[in-house]
XYZ file of C-alpha atoms in Angstrom:
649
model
C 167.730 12.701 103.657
C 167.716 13.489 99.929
C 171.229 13.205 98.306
C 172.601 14.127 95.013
C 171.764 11.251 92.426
C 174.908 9.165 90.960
C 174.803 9.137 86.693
C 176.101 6.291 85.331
C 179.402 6.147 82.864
C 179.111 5.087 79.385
C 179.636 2.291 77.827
C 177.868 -1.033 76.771
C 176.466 -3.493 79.266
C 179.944 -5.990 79.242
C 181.971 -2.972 80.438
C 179.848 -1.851 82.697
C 181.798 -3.801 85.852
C 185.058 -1.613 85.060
C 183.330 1.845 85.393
C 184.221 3.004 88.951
C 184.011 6.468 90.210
C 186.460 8.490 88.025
C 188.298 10.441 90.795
C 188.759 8.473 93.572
C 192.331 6.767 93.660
C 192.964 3.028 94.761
C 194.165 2.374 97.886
C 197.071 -0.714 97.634
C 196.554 -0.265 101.912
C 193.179 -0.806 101.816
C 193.155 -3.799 99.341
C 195.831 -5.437 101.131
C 194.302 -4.911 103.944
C 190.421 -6.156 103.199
C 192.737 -9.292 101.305
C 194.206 -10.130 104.810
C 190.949 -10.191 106.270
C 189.115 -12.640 103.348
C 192.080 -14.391 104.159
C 191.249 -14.541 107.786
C 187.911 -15.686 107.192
C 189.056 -18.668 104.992
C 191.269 -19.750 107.923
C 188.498 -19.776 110.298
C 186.032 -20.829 108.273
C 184.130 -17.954 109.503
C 182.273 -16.794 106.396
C 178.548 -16.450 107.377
C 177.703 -15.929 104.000
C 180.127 -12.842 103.731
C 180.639 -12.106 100.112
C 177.762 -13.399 98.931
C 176.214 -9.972 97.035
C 172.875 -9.714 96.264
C 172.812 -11.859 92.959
C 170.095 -8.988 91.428
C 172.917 -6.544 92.258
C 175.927 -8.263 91.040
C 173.721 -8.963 87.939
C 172.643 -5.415 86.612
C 174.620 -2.737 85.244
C 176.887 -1.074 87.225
C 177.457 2.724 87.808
C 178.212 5.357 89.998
C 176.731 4.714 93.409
C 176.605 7.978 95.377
C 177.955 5.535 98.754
C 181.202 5.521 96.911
C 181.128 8.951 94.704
C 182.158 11.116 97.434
C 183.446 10.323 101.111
C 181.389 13.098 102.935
C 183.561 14.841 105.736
C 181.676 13.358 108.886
C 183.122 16.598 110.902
C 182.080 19.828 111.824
C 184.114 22.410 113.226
C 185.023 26.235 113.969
C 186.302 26.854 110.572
C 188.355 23.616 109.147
C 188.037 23.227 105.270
C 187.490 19.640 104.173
C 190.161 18.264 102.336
C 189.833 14.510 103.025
C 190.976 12.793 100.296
C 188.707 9.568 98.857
C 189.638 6.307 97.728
C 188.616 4.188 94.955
C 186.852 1.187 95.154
C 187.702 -2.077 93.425
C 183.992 -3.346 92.827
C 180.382 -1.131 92.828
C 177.155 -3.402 93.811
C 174.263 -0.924 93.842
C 171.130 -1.801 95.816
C 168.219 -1.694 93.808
C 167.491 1.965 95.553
C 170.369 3.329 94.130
C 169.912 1.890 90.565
C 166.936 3.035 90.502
C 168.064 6.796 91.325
C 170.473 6.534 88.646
C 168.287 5.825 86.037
C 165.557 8.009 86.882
C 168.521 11.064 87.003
C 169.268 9.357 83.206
C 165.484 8.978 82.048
C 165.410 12.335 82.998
C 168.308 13.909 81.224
C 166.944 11.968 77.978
C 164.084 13.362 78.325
C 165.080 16.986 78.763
C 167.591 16.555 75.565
C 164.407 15.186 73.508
C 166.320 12.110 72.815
C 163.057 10.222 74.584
C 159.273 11.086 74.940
C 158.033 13.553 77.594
C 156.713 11.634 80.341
C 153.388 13.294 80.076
C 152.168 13.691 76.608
C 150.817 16.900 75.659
C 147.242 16.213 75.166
C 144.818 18.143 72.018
C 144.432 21.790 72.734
C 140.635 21.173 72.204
C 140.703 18.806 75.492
C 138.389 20.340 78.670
C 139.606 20.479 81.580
C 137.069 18.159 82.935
C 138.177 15.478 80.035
C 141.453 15.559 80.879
C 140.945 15.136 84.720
C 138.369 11.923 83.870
C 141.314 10.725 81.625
C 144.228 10.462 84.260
C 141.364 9.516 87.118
C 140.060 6.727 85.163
C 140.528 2.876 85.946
C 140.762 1.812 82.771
C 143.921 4.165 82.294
C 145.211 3.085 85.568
C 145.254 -0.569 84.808
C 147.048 0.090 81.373
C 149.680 2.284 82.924
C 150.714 -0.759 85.388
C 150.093 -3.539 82.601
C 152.614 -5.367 80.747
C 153.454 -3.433 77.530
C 151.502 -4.896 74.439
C 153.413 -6.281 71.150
C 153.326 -2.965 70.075
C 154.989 -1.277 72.622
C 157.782 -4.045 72.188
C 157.933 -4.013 68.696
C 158.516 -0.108 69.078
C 161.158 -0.748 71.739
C 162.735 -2.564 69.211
C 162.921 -0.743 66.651
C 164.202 2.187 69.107
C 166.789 0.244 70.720
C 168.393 -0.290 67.130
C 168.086 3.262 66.018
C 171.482 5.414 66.068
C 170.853 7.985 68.624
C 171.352 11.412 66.349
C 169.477 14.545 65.266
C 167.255 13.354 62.830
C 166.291 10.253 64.686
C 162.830 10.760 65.574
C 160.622 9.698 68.929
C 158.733 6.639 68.158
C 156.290 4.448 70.222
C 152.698 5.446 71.756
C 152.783 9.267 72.372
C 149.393 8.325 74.572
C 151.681 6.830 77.285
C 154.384 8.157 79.327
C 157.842 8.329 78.105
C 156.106 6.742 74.658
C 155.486 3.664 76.516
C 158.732 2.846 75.603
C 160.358 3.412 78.726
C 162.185 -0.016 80.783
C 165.103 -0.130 82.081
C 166.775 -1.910 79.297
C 165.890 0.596 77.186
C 167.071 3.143 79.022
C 170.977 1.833 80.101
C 171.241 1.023 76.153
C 169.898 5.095 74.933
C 171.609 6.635 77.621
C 174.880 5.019 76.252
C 173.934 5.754 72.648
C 173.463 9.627 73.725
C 176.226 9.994 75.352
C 178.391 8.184 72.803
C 176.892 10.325 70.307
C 177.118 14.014 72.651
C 173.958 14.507 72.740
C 173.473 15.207 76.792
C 173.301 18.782 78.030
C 172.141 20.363 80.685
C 170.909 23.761 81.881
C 171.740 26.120 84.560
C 167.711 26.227 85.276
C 168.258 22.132 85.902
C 171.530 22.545 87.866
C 170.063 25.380 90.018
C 166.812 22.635 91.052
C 169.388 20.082 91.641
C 171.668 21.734 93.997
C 169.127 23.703 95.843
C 167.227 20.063 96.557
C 169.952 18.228 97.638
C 171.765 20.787 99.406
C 168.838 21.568 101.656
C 168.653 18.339 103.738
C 172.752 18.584 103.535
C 172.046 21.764 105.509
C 169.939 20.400 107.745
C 172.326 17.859 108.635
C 175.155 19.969 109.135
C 172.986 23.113 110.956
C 171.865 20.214 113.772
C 175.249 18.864 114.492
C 177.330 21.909 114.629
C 173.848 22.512 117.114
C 175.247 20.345 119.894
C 178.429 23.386 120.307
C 176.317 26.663 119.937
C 173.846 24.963 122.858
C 176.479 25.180 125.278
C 177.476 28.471 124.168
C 173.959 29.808 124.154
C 173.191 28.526 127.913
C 176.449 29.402 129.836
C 177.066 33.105 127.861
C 174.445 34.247 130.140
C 175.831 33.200 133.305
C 178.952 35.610 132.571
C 181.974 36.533 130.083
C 184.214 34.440 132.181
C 181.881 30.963 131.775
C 181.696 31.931 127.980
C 185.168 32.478 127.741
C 185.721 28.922 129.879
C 183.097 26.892 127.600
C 185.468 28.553 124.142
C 188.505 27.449 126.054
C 187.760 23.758 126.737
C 185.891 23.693 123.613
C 189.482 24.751 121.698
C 191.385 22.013 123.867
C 188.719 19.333 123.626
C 188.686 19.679 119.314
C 192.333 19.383 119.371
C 193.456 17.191 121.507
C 190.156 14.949 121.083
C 187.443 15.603 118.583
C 190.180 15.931 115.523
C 192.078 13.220 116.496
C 188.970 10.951 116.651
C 187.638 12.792 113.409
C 191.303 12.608 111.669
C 191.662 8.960 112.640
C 187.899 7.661 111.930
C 188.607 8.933 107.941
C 190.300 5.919 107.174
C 187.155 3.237 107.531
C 186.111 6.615 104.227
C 188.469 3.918 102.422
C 188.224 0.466 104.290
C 184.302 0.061 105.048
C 183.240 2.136 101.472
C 185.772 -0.484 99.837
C 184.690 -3.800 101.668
C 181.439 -2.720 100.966
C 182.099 -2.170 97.344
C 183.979 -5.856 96.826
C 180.950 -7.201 97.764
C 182.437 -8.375 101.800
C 180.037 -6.272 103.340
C 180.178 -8.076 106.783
C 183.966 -7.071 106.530
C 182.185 -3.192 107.048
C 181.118 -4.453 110.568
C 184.371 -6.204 111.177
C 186.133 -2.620 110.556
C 183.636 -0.520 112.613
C 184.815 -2.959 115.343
C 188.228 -2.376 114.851
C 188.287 1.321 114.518
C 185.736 1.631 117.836
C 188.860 -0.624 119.692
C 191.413 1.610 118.399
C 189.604 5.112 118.827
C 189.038 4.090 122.617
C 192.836 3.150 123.090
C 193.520 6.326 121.712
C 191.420 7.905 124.252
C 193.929 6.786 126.994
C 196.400 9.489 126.024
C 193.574 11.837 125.514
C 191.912 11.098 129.407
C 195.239 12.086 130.851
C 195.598 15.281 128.724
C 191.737 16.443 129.761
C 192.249 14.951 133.202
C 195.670 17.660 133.547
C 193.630 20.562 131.439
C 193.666 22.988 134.179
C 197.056 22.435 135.163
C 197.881 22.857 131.089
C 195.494 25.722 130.031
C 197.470 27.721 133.564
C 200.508 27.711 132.183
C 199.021 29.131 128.501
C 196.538 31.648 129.548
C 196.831 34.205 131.651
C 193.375 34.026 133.396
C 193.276 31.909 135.933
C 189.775 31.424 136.800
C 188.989 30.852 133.549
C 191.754 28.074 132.780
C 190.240 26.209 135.972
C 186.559 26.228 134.653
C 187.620 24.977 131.339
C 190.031 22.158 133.157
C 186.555 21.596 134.869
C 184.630 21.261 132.044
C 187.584 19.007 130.426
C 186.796 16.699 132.891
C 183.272 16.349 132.611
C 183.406 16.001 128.905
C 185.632 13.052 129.115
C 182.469 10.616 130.151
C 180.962 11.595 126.537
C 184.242 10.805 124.889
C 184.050 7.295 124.002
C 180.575 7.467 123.114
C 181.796 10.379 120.427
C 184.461 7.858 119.338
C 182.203 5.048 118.641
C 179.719 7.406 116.847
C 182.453 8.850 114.503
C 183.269 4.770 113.386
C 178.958 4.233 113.203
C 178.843 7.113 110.949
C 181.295 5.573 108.738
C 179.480 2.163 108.995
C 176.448 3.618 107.526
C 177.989 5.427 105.045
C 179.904 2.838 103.562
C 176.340 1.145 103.150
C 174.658 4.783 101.184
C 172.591 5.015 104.551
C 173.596 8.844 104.760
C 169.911 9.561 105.974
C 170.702 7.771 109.232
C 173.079 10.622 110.691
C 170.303 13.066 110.225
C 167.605 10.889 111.819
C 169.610 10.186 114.885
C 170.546 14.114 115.444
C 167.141 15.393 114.144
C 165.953 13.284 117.617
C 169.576 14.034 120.027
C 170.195 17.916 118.500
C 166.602 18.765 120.569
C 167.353 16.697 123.603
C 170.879 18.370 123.891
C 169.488 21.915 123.937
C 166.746 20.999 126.066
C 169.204 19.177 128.707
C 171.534 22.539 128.371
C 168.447 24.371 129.971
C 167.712 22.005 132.220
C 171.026 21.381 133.704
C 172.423 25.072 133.484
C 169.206 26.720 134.523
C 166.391 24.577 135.451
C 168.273 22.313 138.267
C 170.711 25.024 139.079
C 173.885 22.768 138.170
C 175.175 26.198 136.653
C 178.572 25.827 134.496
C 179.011 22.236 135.211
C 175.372 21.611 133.555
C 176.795 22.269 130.112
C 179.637 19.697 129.510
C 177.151 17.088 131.255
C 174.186 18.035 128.849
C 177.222 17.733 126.332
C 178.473 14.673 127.493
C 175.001 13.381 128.297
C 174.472 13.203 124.149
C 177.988 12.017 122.847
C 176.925 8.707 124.880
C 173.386 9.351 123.027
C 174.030 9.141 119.511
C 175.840 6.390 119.173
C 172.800 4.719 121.286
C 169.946 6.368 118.426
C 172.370 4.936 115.604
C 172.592 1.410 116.852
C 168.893 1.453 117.504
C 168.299 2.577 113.808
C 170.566 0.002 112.825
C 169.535 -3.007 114.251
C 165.586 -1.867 113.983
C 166.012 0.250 110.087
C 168.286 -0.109 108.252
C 171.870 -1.540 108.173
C 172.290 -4.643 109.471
C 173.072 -6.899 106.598
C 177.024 -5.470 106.940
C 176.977 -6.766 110.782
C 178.587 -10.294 111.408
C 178.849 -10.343 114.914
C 181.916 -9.325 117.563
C 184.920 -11.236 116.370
C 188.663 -11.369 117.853
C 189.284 -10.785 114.329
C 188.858 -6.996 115.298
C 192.180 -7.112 117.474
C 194.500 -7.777 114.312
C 195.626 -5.742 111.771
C 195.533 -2.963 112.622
C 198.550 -1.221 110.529
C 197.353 -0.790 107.421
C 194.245 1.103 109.286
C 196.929 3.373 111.101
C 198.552 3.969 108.114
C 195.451 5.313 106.060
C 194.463 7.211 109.331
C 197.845 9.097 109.566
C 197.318 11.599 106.620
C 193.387 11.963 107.631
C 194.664 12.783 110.829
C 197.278 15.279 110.063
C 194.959 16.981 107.525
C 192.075 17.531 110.338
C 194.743 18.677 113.198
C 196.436 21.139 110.501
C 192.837 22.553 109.966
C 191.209 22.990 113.601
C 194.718 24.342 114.837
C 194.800 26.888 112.173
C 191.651 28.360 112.902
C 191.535 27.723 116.769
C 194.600 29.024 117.542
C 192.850 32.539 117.462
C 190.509 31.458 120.059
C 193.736 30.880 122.505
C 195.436 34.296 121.235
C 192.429 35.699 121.924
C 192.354 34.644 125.947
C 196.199 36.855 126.244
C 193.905 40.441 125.690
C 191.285 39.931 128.524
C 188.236 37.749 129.500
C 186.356 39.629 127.761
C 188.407 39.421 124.444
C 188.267 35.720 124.776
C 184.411 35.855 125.645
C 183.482 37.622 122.281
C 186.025 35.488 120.559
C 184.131 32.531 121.297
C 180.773 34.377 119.932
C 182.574 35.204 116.710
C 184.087 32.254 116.266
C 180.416 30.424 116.758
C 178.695 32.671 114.518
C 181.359 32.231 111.863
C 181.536 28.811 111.810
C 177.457 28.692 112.336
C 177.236 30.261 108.777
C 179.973 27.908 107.257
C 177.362 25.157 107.773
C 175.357 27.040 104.684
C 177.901 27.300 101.935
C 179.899 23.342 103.034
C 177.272 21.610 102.439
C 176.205 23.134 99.113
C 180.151 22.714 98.035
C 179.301 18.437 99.181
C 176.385 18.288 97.041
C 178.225 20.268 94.393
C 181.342 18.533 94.012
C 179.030 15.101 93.956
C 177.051 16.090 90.995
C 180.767 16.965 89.049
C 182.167 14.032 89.983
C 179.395 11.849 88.964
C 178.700 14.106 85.437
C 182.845 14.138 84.761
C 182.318 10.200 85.645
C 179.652 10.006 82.764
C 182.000 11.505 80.798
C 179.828 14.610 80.453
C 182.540 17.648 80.537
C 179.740 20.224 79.524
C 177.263 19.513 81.722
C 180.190 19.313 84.636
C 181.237 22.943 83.312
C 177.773 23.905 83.694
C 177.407 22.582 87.112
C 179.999 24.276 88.431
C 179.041 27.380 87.171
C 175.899 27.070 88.550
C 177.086 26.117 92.261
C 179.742 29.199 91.699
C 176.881 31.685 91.315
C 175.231 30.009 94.139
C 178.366 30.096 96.198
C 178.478 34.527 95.198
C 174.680 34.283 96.084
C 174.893 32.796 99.996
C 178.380 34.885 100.685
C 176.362 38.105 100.231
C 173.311 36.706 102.264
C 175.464 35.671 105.045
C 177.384 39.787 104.281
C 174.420 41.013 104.610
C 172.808 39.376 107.593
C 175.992 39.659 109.777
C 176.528 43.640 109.342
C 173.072 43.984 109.295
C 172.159 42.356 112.528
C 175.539 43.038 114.270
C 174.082 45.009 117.173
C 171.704 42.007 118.058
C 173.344 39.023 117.287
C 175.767 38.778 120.218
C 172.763 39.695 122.571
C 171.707 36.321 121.846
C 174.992 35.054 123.065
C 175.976 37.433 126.097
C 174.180 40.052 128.242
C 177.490 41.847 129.401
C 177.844 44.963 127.683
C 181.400 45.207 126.992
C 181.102 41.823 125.330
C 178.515 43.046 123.001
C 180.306 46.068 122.184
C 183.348 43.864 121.123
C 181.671 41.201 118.983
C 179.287 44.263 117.423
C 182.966 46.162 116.252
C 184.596 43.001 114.662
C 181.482 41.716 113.126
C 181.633 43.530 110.502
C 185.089 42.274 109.553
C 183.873 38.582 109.687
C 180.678 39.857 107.777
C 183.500 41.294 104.784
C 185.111 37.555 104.462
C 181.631 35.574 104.112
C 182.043 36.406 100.113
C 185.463 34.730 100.121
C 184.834 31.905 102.297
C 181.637 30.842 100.428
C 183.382 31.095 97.450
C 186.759 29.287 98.563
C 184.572 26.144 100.064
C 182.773 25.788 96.703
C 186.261 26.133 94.489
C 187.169 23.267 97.004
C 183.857 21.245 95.946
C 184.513 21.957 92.473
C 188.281 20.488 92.863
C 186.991 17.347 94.239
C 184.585 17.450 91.958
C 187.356 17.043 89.411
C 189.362 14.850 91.298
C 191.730 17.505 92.352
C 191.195 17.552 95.761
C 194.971 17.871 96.669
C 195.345 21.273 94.972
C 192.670 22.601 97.579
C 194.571 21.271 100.432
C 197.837 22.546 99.535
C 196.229 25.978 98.487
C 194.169 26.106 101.791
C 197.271 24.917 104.301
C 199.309 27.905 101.799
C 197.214 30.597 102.958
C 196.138 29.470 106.657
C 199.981 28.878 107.840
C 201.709 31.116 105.731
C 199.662 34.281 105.057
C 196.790 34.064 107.687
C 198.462 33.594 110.498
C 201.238 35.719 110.334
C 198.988 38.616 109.441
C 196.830 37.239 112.467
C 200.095 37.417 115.041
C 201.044 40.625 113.047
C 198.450 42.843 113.193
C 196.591 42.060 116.693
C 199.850 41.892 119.006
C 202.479 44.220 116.408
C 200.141 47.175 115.472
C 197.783 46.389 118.669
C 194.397 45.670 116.547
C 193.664 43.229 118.549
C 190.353 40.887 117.499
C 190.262 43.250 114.622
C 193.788 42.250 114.020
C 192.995 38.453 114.566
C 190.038 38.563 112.032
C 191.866 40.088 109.381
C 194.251 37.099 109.212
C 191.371 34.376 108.243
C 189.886 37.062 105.843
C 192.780 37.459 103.610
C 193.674 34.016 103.882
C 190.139 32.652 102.462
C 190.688 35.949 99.687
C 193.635 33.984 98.675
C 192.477 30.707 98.200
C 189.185 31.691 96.598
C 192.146 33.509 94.033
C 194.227 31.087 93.692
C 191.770 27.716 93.479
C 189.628 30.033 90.751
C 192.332 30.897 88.366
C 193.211 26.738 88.976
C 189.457 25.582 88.155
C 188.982 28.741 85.173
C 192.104 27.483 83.568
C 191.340 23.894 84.033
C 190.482 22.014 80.706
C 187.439 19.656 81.586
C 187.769 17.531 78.084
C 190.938 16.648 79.370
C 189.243 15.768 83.249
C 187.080 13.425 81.700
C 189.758 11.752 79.934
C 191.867 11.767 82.837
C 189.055 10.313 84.408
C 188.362 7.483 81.802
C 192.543 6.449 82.129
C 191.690 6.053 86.109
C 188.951 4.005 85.321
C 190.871 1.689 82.738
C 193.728 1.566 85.986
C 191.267 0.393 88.117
């Protein structure tokens, strides 16, 4: 999976160890916490060769790895905004991989800024075609390409490296070779300092616009198969009847509540422990963490059991329809044999993560996202299981993926932060509770907000809560366009505000903003457009359809504001402000959505329509309110807040 490329801060090779990412805040938890377990080790003499960093890493320059420049929210869900909060890391040891990102994402802004040679020299006008194609086919040129760079190469390396990088200076070595044959990485760490000392680095919007459309697209990808594993369900049982549908919403509702968020909310804190025992350099302290956290999430799933286990007795006493609390209770049930398999997945996703291994998530759903839909057919239609089918296909996979990551683990990629099962993993515990706390809160504040309407929905009819569940799938199945974009956005700010680069930042944000305009009318567009087919694919019951084809168009109408709320949210983590996002979004969900939510579908009778309006003019307000923040916001002064950060850390 393709991810957005780190740029390194400034400064000269000595300081290169204090440059950490500019907008993540230390964690005294965390650091007392991975401290206690060095600690540990020492006392048990248990070390297998933790700490010991890969001497070529700990050697080279550091910079801004993109494992530790932006804690990607691991969760999808019916609406939630991300507003997880990352945490700084005390040391950066980039593989090789990653340094070698960076500095082709520097070489490249050097080049673009004429501060270095093109990579491919322009050749005479008078060339033929068929010259230049026997030039770049021949041997010869091959075997001085890879060669060692002649004494003139290094005396014009030399001379270069020397140079003040200004206006006037001019581009010097071999203009027959790429880059000038000039190009190393010495040479590069030491210009890109000089340029950016010196102001020289811009951007475009035509360069922003390639970047964010190439990393966002696997980002997509990623997100589109995950939030797959829900709509499957949905898709299989609608067409049994509106009562099923409704059911599958229902349990779906309870089970993200009372389960998925609290496993979500909780798993956020290895975001600080594994990324920052990774980062010291104690990478088998990652494993040691993923073991703790798996321990913990499956206690935790005690309290949960009995909860599911008593769903149908609960969901009676909240809905009114009877039949349909008992299916959902049913399918409560039959979930909870995926559940700790969903738990341990959550920590293994945070494992790899820690390690830059971001490619792994997609590899293992690319392979389960398939099998679930295909096992949804199967069970529901093929075998005649019916309802129960669905929460087994569902369950079936949550014990699945964390199966496909281990295997890609132990077999790919990721086993150098493994050091074994160790008791170690049954101690302490409280600093990880206490950086899972706010996570948690955060993610339960979210999901409630948004699937509350699901559960108002169920006190109108069956069929109400049937098309409920359709809009609320649809919705959330065009979120997974515009939340990934705001991730790969909000990583290319941080790491340009982290190279102290305020313009180019600017630029990139004005780039992703237009983007963000550009996918909230495509998603307008397609959802009033389409809205007498889409819940066909959902539902063949015709008062369902005529439902979800009337209140369409109000979810259609807030597509503009929710696209551009999610990337003002990138943007502000972008910048470091990620609290101002979370305040803003919690503002207008609890205070101005709802109410208008309550108000308008029970007071004046409106119903869905009523419910809908709620979310609309709470994303209008935040999309307000986090745009006059980020238009007001000086970014001279976020790249100096960023530099005192870094001088803190």
């Amino acid at each position: 999976m393709s991810e957005p490329p780190p740029v390194r801060a400034r400064g000269n090779s000595a300081s290169h160890t204090s440059q950490l990412h500019t907008y993540l805040s230390s964690s005294p938890i965390a650091a007392a916490s991975i401290a206690q377990d060095i600690s540990d080790q020492y006392d048990t003499g248990d070390l297998d060769g933790d700490g010991d960093s890969d001497t070529d890493s700990i050697n080279q320059p550091l910079g801004h790895c993109l494992a530790e420049s932006y804690r990607r929210p691991s969760y999808i869900a019916t609406g939630p905004r991300s507003t997880i909060t990352a945490n700084k890391l005390e040391h950066v040891h980039l593989s090789k991989a990653e340094r070698e990102v960076a500095r082709n994402e520097e070489r490249s802004l050097l080049r673009d800024n004429n501060i270095i040679p093109p990579k491919h020299p322009r050749r005479s006008s008078d060339s033929t075609m068929a010259q230049k194609l026997k030039s770049q086919l021949s041997f010869g040129r091959l075997r001085k390409v890879q060669s060692v760079p002649d004494e003139e190469s290094r005396r014009a390396e030399h001379e270069y490296l020397n140079r003040a990088v200004n206006e006037d200076t001019p581009l010097i070595g071999d203009p027959s070779r790429p880059y000038g044959g000039i190009d190393n990485p010495s040479l590069i760490d030491r210009t890109w300092e000089s340029a950016v000392l010196a102001g020289k680095i811009q951007t475009t919007w035509q360069r922003e616009s390639k970047v964010l459309a190439r990393y966002s697209r696997s980002l997509i990808l990623t997100f589109l198969l995950q939030y797959s594993l829900t709509v499957a369900s949905i898709f299989t049982v609608g067409h049994i009847g509106k009562v099923e549908l409704g059911a599958v919403s229902l349990a779906s509702m309870t089970a993200n509540i009372t389960g998925y968020a609290v496993y979500q909310g909780l798993a956020t804190s290895l975001d600080t422990l594994a990324a920052q025992a990774y980062g010291s350099g104690h990478k088998k302290l990652v494993g040691l963490q993923l073991q703790r956290m798996v321990y913990f999430l499956w206690t935790i799933t005690i309290p949960i059991a009995i909860i599911w286990l008593l769903g149908t007795q609960i969901l009676e006493a909240i809905v009114p329809e009877k039949e349909t609390a008992r299916l959902a209770g049913l399918y409560l049930k039959i979930l909870l044999i995926g559940a700790p398999g969903y738990a341990a997945f959550e920590s293994g996703k945070r494992y790899v993560q820690a390690q830059g291994l971001f490619s792994a998530t997609t590899y293992v759903l690319l392979i389960c996202a398939p099998t679930n839909a295909l096992m949804n057919y199967l069970f529901v239609w093929v075998f005649g299981w019916g309802f129960v089918g669905a929460p087994i296909a569902v369950a079936v996979t949550e014990n699945l993926l964390p199966l496909c990551l281990f295997i890609y683990v132990y077999f790919v990629h990721g086993m150098e932060c493994w050091g074994g099962f160790s008791k170690r993993a049954f101690r302490n515990w409280w600093p990880m509770i206490k950086l899972a706390l706010p996570g948690l809160v955060m993610v339960l504040a979210e999901f409630l907000a948004f699937e509350i309407l699901t559960l108002s929905a169920s006190w109108f009819s069956t069929s109400h809560l049937a098309a409920q569940s359709i809009l609320s799938t649809v919705a959330a199945l065009t979120f997974q366009i515009p939340f990934p974009m705001s991730i790969a956005a909000s990583t290319r700010i941080a790491n340009l505000i982290g190279a102290t680069l305020a313009e180019p930042a600017r630029m990139a944000a004005k780039v992703a903003m237009v983007a963000a305009v550009f996918v909230g009318v495509l998603n307008t567009t397609l959802l009033s457009s389409l809205k007498a087919y889409i819940p066909r694919l959902f539902t063949s019951d015709p008062e369902v359809i005529d439902l979800v084809a009337g209140v369409l168009p109000i979810c259609a109408a807030f597509q503009l504001f929710d696209s551009i709320a999610t990337n003002c949210n990138g943007i502000l983590r972008g910048l470091g402000r990620q609290e101002i996002g979370g305040y803003v979004s919690l503002f207008a969900y609890y205070i101005v959505g709802l109410p208008i939510s309550f108000g308008t579908a029970f007071g004046l009778g409106w119903e869905l329509h009523g419910l809908w309006a709620g979310p609309a003019i709470g994303l209008a307000v935040v999309a307000l309110i986090n745009n006059i923040f980020i238009w007001r916001t000086s970014w001279d002064r976020a790249v100096q807040e960023a530099k005192k950060r870094n001088s803190q850390g």
